Coordinates of C-alpha atoms in Angstrom, one line a residue:
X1 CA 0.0 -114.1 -39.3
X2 CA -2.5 -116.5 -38.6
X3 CA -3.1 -119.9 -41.3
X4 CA -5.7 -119.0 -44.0
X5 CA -8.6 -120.8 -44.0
X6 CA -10.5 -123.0 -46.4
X7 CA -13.1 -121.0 -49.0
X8 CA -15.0 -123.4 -50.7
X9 CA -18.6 -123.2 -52.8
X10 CA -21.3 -125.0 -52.2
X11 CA -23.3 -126.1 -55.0
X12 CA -26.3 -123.8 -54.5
X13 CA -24.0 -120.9 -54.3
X14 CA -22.3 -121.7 -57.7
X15 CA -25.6 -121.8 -59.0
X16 CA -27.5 -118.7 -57.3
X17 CA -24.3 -117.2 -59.0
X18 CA -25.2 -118.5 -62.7
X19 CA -28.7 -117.5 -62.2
X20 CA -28.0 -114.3 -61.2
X21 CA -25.7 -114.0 -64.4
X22 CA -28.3 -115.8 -66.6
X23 CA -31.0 -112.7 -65.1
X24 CA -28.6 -109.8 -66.0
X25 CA -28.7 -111.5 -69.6
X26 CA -32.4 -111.7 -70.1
X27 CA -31.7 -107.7 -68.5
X28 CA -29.3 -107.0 -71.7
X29 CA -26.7 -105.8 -69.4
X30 CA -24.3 -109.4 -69.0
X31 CA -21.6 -106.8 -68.3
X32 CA -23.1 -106.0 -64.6
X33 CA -23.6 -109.7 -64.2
X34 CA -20.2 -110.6 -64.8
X35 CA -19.0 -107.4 -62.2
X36 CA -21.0 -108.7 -60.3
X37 CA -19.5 -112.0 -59.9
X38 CA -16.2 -111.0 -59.5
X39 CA -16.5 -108.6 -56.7
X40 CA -18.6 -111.3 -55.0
X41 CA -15.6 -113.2 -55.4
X42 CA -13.0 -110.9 -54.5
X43 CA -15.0 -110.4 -51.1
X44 CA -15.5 -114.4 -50.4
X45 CA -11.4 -114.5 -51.2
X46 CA -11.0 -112.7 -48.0
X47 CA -13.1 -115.0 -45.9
X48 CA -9.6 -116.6 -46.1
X49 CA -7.7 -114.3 -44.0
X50 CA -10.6 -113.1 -41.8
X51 CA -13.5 -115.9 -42.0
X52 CA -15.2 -113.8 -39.2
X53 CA -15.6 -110.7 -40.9
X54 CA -19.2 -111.6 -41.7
X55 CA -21.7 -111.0 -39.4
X56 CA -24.5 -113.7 -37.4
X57 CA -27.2 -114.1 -40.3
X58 CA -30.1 -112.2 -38.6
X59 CA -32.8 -115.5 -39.5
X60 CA -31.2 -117.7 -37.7
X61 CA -28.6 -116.2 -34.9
X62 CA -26.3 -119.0 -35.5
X63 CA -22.7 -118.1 -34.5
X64 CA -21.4 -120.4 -37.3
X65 CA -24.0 -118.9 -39.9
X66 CA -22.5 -116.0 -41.1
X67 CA -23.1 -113.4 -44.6
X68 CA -21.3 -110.4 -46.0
X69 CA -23.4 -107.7 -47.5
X70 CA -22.8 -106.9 -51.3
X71 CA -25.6 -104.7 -52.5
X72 CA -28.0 -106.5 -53.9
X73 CA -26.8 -109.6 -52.7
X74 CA -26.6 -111.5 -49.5
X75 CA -23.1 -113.9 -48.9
X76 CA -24.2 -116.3 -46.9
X77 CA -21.6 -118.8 -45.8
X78 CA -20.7 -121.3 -42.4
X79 CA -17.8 -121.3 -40.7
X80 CA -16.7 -124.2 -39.0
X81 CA -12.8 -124.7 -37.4
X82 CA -10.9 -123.9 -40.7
X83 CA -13.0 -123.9 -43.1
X84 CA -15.7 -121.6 -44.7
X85 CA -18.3 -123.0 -47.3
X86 CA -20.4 -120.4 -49.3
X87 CA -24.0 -121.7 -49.3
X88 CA -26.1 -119.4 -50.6
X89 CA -25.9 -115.9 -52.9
X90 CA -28.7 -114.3 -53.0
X91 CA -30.6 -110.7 -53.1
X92 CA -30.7 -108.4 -50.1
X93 CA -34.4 -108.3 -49.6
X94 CA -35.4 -112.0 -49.7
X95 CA -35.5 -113.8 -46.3
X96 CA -33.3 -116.9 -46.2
X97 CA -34.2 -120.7 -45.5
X98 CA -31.8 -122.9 -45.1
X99 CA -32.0 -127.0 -45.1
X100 CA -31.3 -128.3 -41.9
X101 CA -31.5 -124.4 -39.7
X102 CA -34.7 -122.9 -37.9
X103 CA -35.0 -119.5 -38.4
X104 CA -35.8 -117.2 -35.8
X105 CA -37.5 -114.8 -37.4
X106 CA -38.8 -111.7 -35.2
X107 CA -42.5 -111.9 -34.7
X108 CA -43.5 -109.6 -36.8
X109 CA -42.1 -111.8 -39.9
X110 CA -43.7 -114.7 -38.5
X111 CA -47.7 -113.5 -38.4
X112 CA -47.8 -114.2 -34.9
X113 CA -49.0 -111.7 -31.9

């Protein structure tokens, strides 16, 4: 069995996960906040065993830069050696920026022709 790797949180990601359970609050429904958070980190726990199950964030096509899906939200982590850091949580439909990455966004995100 191969060594498990480093999970770790960032800071933006512990907080994209408080906001998120702040907004299901204000929603009246803290219940699907708090599901929320688990499952997200029940999936990150097995970034341990299998830190490339995510796949290339599509923004950047980054080998390192990797997410897992969890409808609404967007896992967004890097993988580097033996260790993974979560970096961002966030929902599905917003594109991503990143300090310190380009993104590579198609054409058609960027206004250009």
């Amino acid at each position: 069995m191969p060594a498990k790797t480093t999970v770790s949180f960032a800071p933006s990601a512990l907080g994209d996960i408080q906001e998120m359970q702040a907004w299901y609050v204000e929603q009246l429904v803290p219940a699907i906040g708090e599901r929320f958070a688990r499952e997200i980190i029940v999936k990150v726990e097995a970034l341990q065993i299998h830190p490339d199950m995510g796949r290339i964030v599509p923004e950047f096509g980054v080998a390192t830069l990797r997410e897992l899906i969890h409808p609404p939200f967007r896992i967004v982590y890097r993988h580097d050696g033996n260790r993974v850091r979560v970096v961002r949580v966030w929902r599905s439909e917003r594109l991503l920026q990143l300090h310190g990455f380009k993104p590579v966004y198609p054409v058609f995100l960027r206004g250009e022709e």
